[in-house]
Each structure stands twice: as C-alpha cells, then as structure tokens.
Coordinates of C-alpha atoms in Angstrom, one line a residue:
X7 CA 111.1 93.1 104.2
X8 CA 109.9 95.0 106.6
X9 CA 106.2 97.2 105.2
X10 CA 107.6 100.4 106.2
X11 CA 110.8 99.9 103.3
X12 CA 108.6 99.4 100.3
X13 CA 108.8 100.9 97.3
X14 CA 105.8 102.7 95.4
X15 CA 106.2 100.1 93.4
X16 CA 106.8 97.4 96.0
X17 CA 103.7 98.0 98.0
X18 CA 101.4 98.1 94.7
X19 CA 101.8 94.3 94.4
X20 CA 102.0 93.6 98.3
X21 CA 98.3 94.5 98.1
X22 CA 98.1 92.8 95.0
X23 CA 99.1 89.7 96.8
X24 CA 98.6 90.0 100.3
X25 CA 96.1 87.0 101.7
X26 CA 92.0 87.8 101.6
X27 CA 92.2 87.1 105.1
X28 CA 95.2 89.2 105.7
X29 CA 94.6 92.0 107.6
X30 CA 95.8 94.6 105.2
X31 CA 95.7 98.3 107.2
X32 CA 97.8 97.1 109.8
X33 CA 100.0 94.9 107.9
X34 CA 100.5 96.7 104.5
X35 CA 99.2 100.1 104.8
X36 CA 99.6 101.6 108.5
X37 CA 103.2 101.1 108.7
X38 CA 104.7 102.8 104.9
X39 CA 102.0 106.1 106.0
X40 CA 105.0 107.8 107.7
X41 CA 108.3 107.3 104.9
X42 CA 106.0 109.0 102.2
X43 CA 104.0 112.1 104.5
X44 CA 107.1 114.1 104.2
X45 CA 107.5 113.8 100.8
X46 CA 103.8 114.3 100.0
X47 CA 103.5 116.8 102.8
X48 CA 106.2 119.6 101.0
X49 CA 104.8 118.9 97.2
X50 CA 101.8 120.1 98.8
X51 CA 103.5 123.4 98.9
X52 CA 103.6 123.8 95.5
X53 CA 100.5 125.6 94.6
X54 CA 101.2 126.5 91.2
X55 CA 100.7 124.0 87.7
X56 CA 103.5 125.2 86.5
X57 CA 104.9 122.2 84.9
X58 CA 106.7 119.9 87.9
X59 CA 109.8 117.7 88.4
X60 CA 109.5 114.6 86.4
X61 CA 110.0 112.4 88.5
X62 CA 107.5 113.6 90.8
X63 CA 104.8 113.2 88.8
X64 CA 105.9 109.5 88.6
X65 CA 105.6 109.6 91.9
X66 CA 101.8 111.1 91.9
X67 CA 101.1 108.4 89.5
X68 CA 102.7 105.7 91.3
X69 CA 100.4 106.6 94.6
X70 CA 97.3 106.9 91.6
X71 CA 98.1 103.4 90.8
X72 CA 98.2 102.2 94.4
X73 CA 95.1 104.3 95.0
X74 CA 93.5 102.8 92.5
X75 CA 93.5 99.3 93.3
X76 CA 92.7 100.5 96.9
X77 CA 88.9 102.0 95.8
X78 CA 88.2 98.5 93.5
X79 CA 87.2 97.7 97.7
X80 CA 83.9 99.5 96.8
X81 CA 83.3 98.8 92.8
X82 CA 80.9 96.6 92.1
X83 CA 81.2 95.5 87.9
X84 CA 82.9 92.5 85.7
X85 CA 85.8 94.6 84.0
X86 CA 88.3 93.3 86.6
X87 CA 88.9 89.9 87.3
X88 CA 90.1 91.0 90.9
X89 CA 87.7 91.6 93.9
X90 CA 89.6 93.8 95.4
X91 CA 91.4 94.5 99.2
X92 CA 89.8 93.4 102.0
X93 CA 89.3 97.1 103.4
X94 CA 86.9 99.3 105.3
X95 CA 86.4 103.5 104.3
X96 CA 87.2 103.9 107.3
X97 CA 90.8 102.3 106.8
X98 CA 90.9 103.7 103.2
X99 CA 90.6 107.0 104.9
X100 CA 93.2 106.2 107.6
X101 CA 95.7 105.9 105.1
X102 CA 94.7 108.5 102.2
X103 CA 94.4 111.4 104.8
X104 CA 97.2 109.8 106.8
X105 CA 99.8 110.1 103.7
X106 CA 98.4 113.9 103.7
X107 CA 95.4 113.9 101.4
X108 CA 91.9 115.4 102.5
X109 CA 88.9 114.5 101.9
X110 CA 86.6 116.7 99.7
X111 CA 82.5 117.0 100.2
X112 CA 81.7 118.5 97.0
X113 CA 77.5 118.8 97.4
X114 CA 76.9 119.8 93.7
X115 CA 77.9 118.1 90.7
X116 CA 81.0 118.8 88.6
X117 CA 82.5 116.8 86.8
X118 CA 86.4 117.9 87.9
X119 CA 85.3 116.6 91.9
X120 CA 83.5 113.0 90.4
X121 CA 83.4 110.3 88.2
X122 CA 80.1 108.3 86.9
X123 CA 79.5 105.0 88.4
X124 CA 76.1 105.2 87.4
X125 CA 73.0 106.7 86.4
X126 CA 70.0 106.5 88.3
X127 CA 66.3 107.3 89.2
X128 CA 66.4 111.1 91.1
X129 CA 64.3 109.6 94.5
X130 CA 61.6 112.7 94.2
X131 CA 62.5 113.5 97.6
X132 CA 63.7 116.6 97.1
X133 CA 63.4 119.0 94.0
X134 CA 66.2 119.5 91.8
X135 CA 69.4 120.8 92.5
X136 CA 70.8 120.9 88.9
X137 CA 70.9 119.7 85.4
X138 CA 72.8 116.5 86.9
X139 CA 72.2 116.0 90.8
X140 CA 73.9 113.2 92.7
X141 CA 72.6 110.9 94.4
X142 CA 74.7 108.4 95.9
X143 CA 78.9 109.0 97.1
X144 CA 80.5 104.9 96.9
X145 CA 84.2 107.1 98.0
X146 CA 85.1 110.2 98.8
X147 CA 87.6 112.6 96.1
X148 CA 91.2 113.7 97.7
X149 CA 92.6 116.7 97.4
X150 CA 96.4 117.8 97.8
X151 CA 95.9 121.4 98.0
X152 CA 94.6 123.0 95.4
X153 CA 95.0 119.3 93.1
X154 CA 92.7 117.3 92.1
X155 CA 94.0 113.8 93.4
X156 CA 91.3 111.0 93.0
X157 CA 87.8 111.8 91.6
X158 CA 84.4 110.7 94.0
X159 CA 83.0 107.6 92.3
X160 CA 79.4 109.1 92.4
X161 CA 75.7 107.5 91.7
X162 CA 74.1 110.7 89.5
X163 CA 70.3 112.2 88.1
X164 CA 69.3 114.0 85.8
X165 CA 67.1 116.0 83.5
X166 CA 66.7 115.0 79.9
X167 CA 69.4 115.0 77.8
X168 CA 71.9 116.4 80.3
X169 CA 73.1 112.6 79.7
X170 CA 73.3 109.7 78.1
X171 CA 72.8 107.3 80.9
X172 CA 74.5 104.1 78.3
X173 CA 76.8 106.1 77.2
X174 CA 78.0 108.1 81.1
X175 CA 78.4 104.6 82.2
X176 CA 80.3 102.2 80.0
X177 CA 82.1 104.3 77.7
X178 CA 86.3 104.3 78.2
X179 CA 87.3 105.9 80.9
X180 CA 90.8 107.9 80.3
X181 CA 93.8 108.1 82.9
X182 CA 92.3 104.8 84.3
X183 CA 94.0 101.9 85.4
X184 CA 92.3 99.5 87.8
X185 CA 88.4 100.1 87.1
X186 CA 85.4 97.3 88.1
X187 CA 82.8 98.7 86.7
X188 CA 83.5 99.8 83.3
X189 CA 86.4 99.5 79.9
X190 CA 89.1 101.7 81.1
X191 CA 92.6 103.1 79.5
X192 CA 95.8 104.3 80.3
X193 CA 99.2 105.8 79.7
X194 CA 100.9 102.9 81.3
X195 CA 99.0 100.3 78.9
X196 CA 101.0 98.4 76.9
X197 CA 104.6 99.6 78.6
X198 CA 106.4 96.3 80.4
X199 CA 106.6 95.6 84.4
X200 CA 109.3 98.8 85.0
X201 CA 108.8 101.1 82.3
X202 CA 105.0 101.2 83.0
X203 CA 105.2 103.3 86.4
X204 CA 107.5 106.1 84.5
X205 CA 104.3 107.3 82.9
X206 CA 102.8 111.2 84.2
X207 CA 100.4 111.8 87.0
X208 CA 97.2 114.5 85.2
X209 CA 97.0 117.2 87.0
X210 CA 94.2 119.4 87.7
X211 CA 93.7 122.3 89.9
X212 CA 91.4 124.8 91.2
X213 CA 92.0 127.7 90.8
X214 CA 90.5 130.8 92.5
X215 CA 86.8 130.3 91.1
X216 CA 88.2 128.1 87.9
X217 CA 89.2 125.1 87.0
X218 CA 91.9 123.9 85.1
X219 CA 91.8 120.4 83.6
X220 CA 94.9 118.2 82.5
X221 CA 97.8 121.0 83.5
X222 CA 100.5 119.1 81.2
X223 CA 98.0 119.2 78.0
X224 CA 100.0 120.6 75.0
X225 CA 96.7 121.5 73.8
X226 CA 94.9 124.6 75.0
X227 CA 90.6 123.8 74.3
X228 CA 89.9 127.6 74.5
X229 CA 92.2 128.4 71.4
X230 CA 89.0 128.5 69.0
X231 CA 91.8 128.2 66.6
X232 CA 92.2 124.5 68.1
X233 CA 93.0 122.6 64.7
X234 CA 90.4 119.1 64.2
X235 CA 91.8 115.8 64.8
X236 CA 92.6 113.2 63.2
X237 CA 89.7 111.7 65.3
X238 CA 87.3 113.8 64.7
X239 CA 86.2 114.8 67.3
X240 CA 85.2 118.5 67.6
X241 CA 86.0 121.3 70.0
X242 CA 83.2 120.1 72.7
X243 CA 83.7 116.9 72.0
X244 CA 87.2 117.2 73.1
X245 CA 85.6 118.6 75.8
X246 CA 83.5 116.5 77.2
X247 CA 86.1 113.7 77.6
X248 CA 88.5 116.0 79.1
X249 CA 86.7 116.7 81.6
X250 CA 84.4 113.9 82.1
X251 CA 87.5 111.2 81.8
X252 CA 85.0 109.4 79.4
X253 CA 82.0 110.5 76.6
X254 CA 78.8 111.5 78.6
X255 CA 76.5 112.2 75.5
X256 CA 78.5 111.8 72.5
X257 CA 78.3 109.0 70.3
X258 CA 81.2 108.2 68.5
X259 CA 83.4 105.5 69.2
X260 CA 85.3 105.8 72.5
X261 CA 88.3 103.6 72.4
X262 CA 91.8 104.1 70.6
X263 CA 91.4 107.6 71.7
X264 CA 94.3 110.4 72.3
X265 CA 92.4 113.1 75.2
X266 CA 95.9 113.1 76.8
X267 CA 97.6 116.2 75.4
X268 CA 94.6 118.8 75.7
X269 CA 93.6 121.2 78.0
X270 CA 91.2 124.0 79.4
X271 CA 90.8 126.4 82.2
X272 CA 86.8 126.5 83.0
X273 CA 84.4 128.1 84.7
X274 CA 84.4 126.6 89.1
X275 CA 80.4 125.7 88.2
X276 CA 81.0 123.4 84.7
X277 CA 79.3 120.7 84.5

C-alpha cells in the first residue's frame, strides 16, 4: 500500500516493521504528511480546553503513539527491547512540523513543557536560574496551538531537595506507552490490538498566565474539599504525579496508580 494511504495504526505498525536500512523518512513519513495536515490545521483552531469529539481525541492519541516510537531514536535505556527507528532529528522535526506541530524552546524548566530524562550535576559555567535548571534537551516539545502535544525530553540539575534524582528518573511515567529509559504505564495497557486505539489523549493547555493539566480530568485538585483516594496519596502528591507525569520527590509506591481523572490549573511559573 502507498504510505500516503496508511491509517494511523497502519503507519505505526509500518514504522515498527520497516527494514532498519530503509529510508524511513522518505518511504513512510514524508508521503503521509499531506493527508493528516488538513485535519490538524483545522483542529488547531479549537483553542478552548472544552471537551472535544471522542473521535478527535482517539486520533490525537494515535498520533501520540506514532510520535512516541519515533522519539525512541533519541533515547537510551533498557526498558524497551526495540532499539528505535533509523531517524535523524532534522527528519523528525520535518515530519512533525510538516504535520502542523510547532517546536517550542522553553528556556526555563517546567513540568508542563519538559519530561525529565536525567538528573545531572550543573556544569558550573553560569549561575543557577531556578530550583531546577535545564542542562540538556534531547528532543523538543511540540504544541498544536495552545495545546501541548509532546513534552521535551531533558536533563536537569537542581538544588538540594527540589528533586529526588533517583525517583525523578526511575519512577513510573504515566500517560506513556513507549520509553527506553524508565518504566511507564498508559491507559491503553492491557487492551487488545484494536481496542487499545480507543484511548483518550491527555490534553494540557496554556491559558494566558496559567497552565491547565489534563483538561478532561474529573477531579479538580484545586478543590480543598477533595476526598483522599484509596491509594492514600495526599493532594500535594497527586499534583506532583499529575504535573510531572511521575513522582519526582514522593517515596510512596509508584506503580498501578490512577492519576488519569485528576486535573489542575496552576500559575505559568509552576515548577
């Protein structure tokens, strides 16, 4: 089949099965751009975090799964047996920006924009900017209008106590289906080869000077009367898990948790 005619699932599977010596970008990715860009351009006009059509959410989720396997080209680790695709960063950016996503270079660390890959020592050549500073960017953040599509993968340094490095780099990452460098869990886990694609996409938004995490979440963590869940997490621990996607300080068990129904609106400078 012509690559331009592949469905999202078809492209996903083709990327996984293509010969490593083949030209992934020109054979599969580039021909696929035109058929998807029109829909993404139209969706980008929806700047509100109000609920979207379920089919649109599933489509964004499928795109996120494609994105996650492409990003494995820029990761190291042993938590996934697949080495990742033969793809360069310029090719990755050409594909994603060709679809209509915008690469974002946010200079200050924020869990909205950045996914922690590694915690390192500060290079010492410049004064600290904040409690947590960026030291390296392995891949860029991608946005669609005011909506975050894919966070940047980064190495950070921090002042004592801002993070627990071992926890921040090895705790379970939620809303994630493929990662080389840490354990992960996703709402699609455990579902069949077809039903897994009927999974909602997590939507995070920039709203002026505020950040909205998980717009479709049922439980507002700003509600002071919110009941504690059976997992025993405090409100602060739920906020940590929701905003970072993982624990970065909390020492409680990090697997089999259920952060998927939480949401929160926070100041833009939240770390």
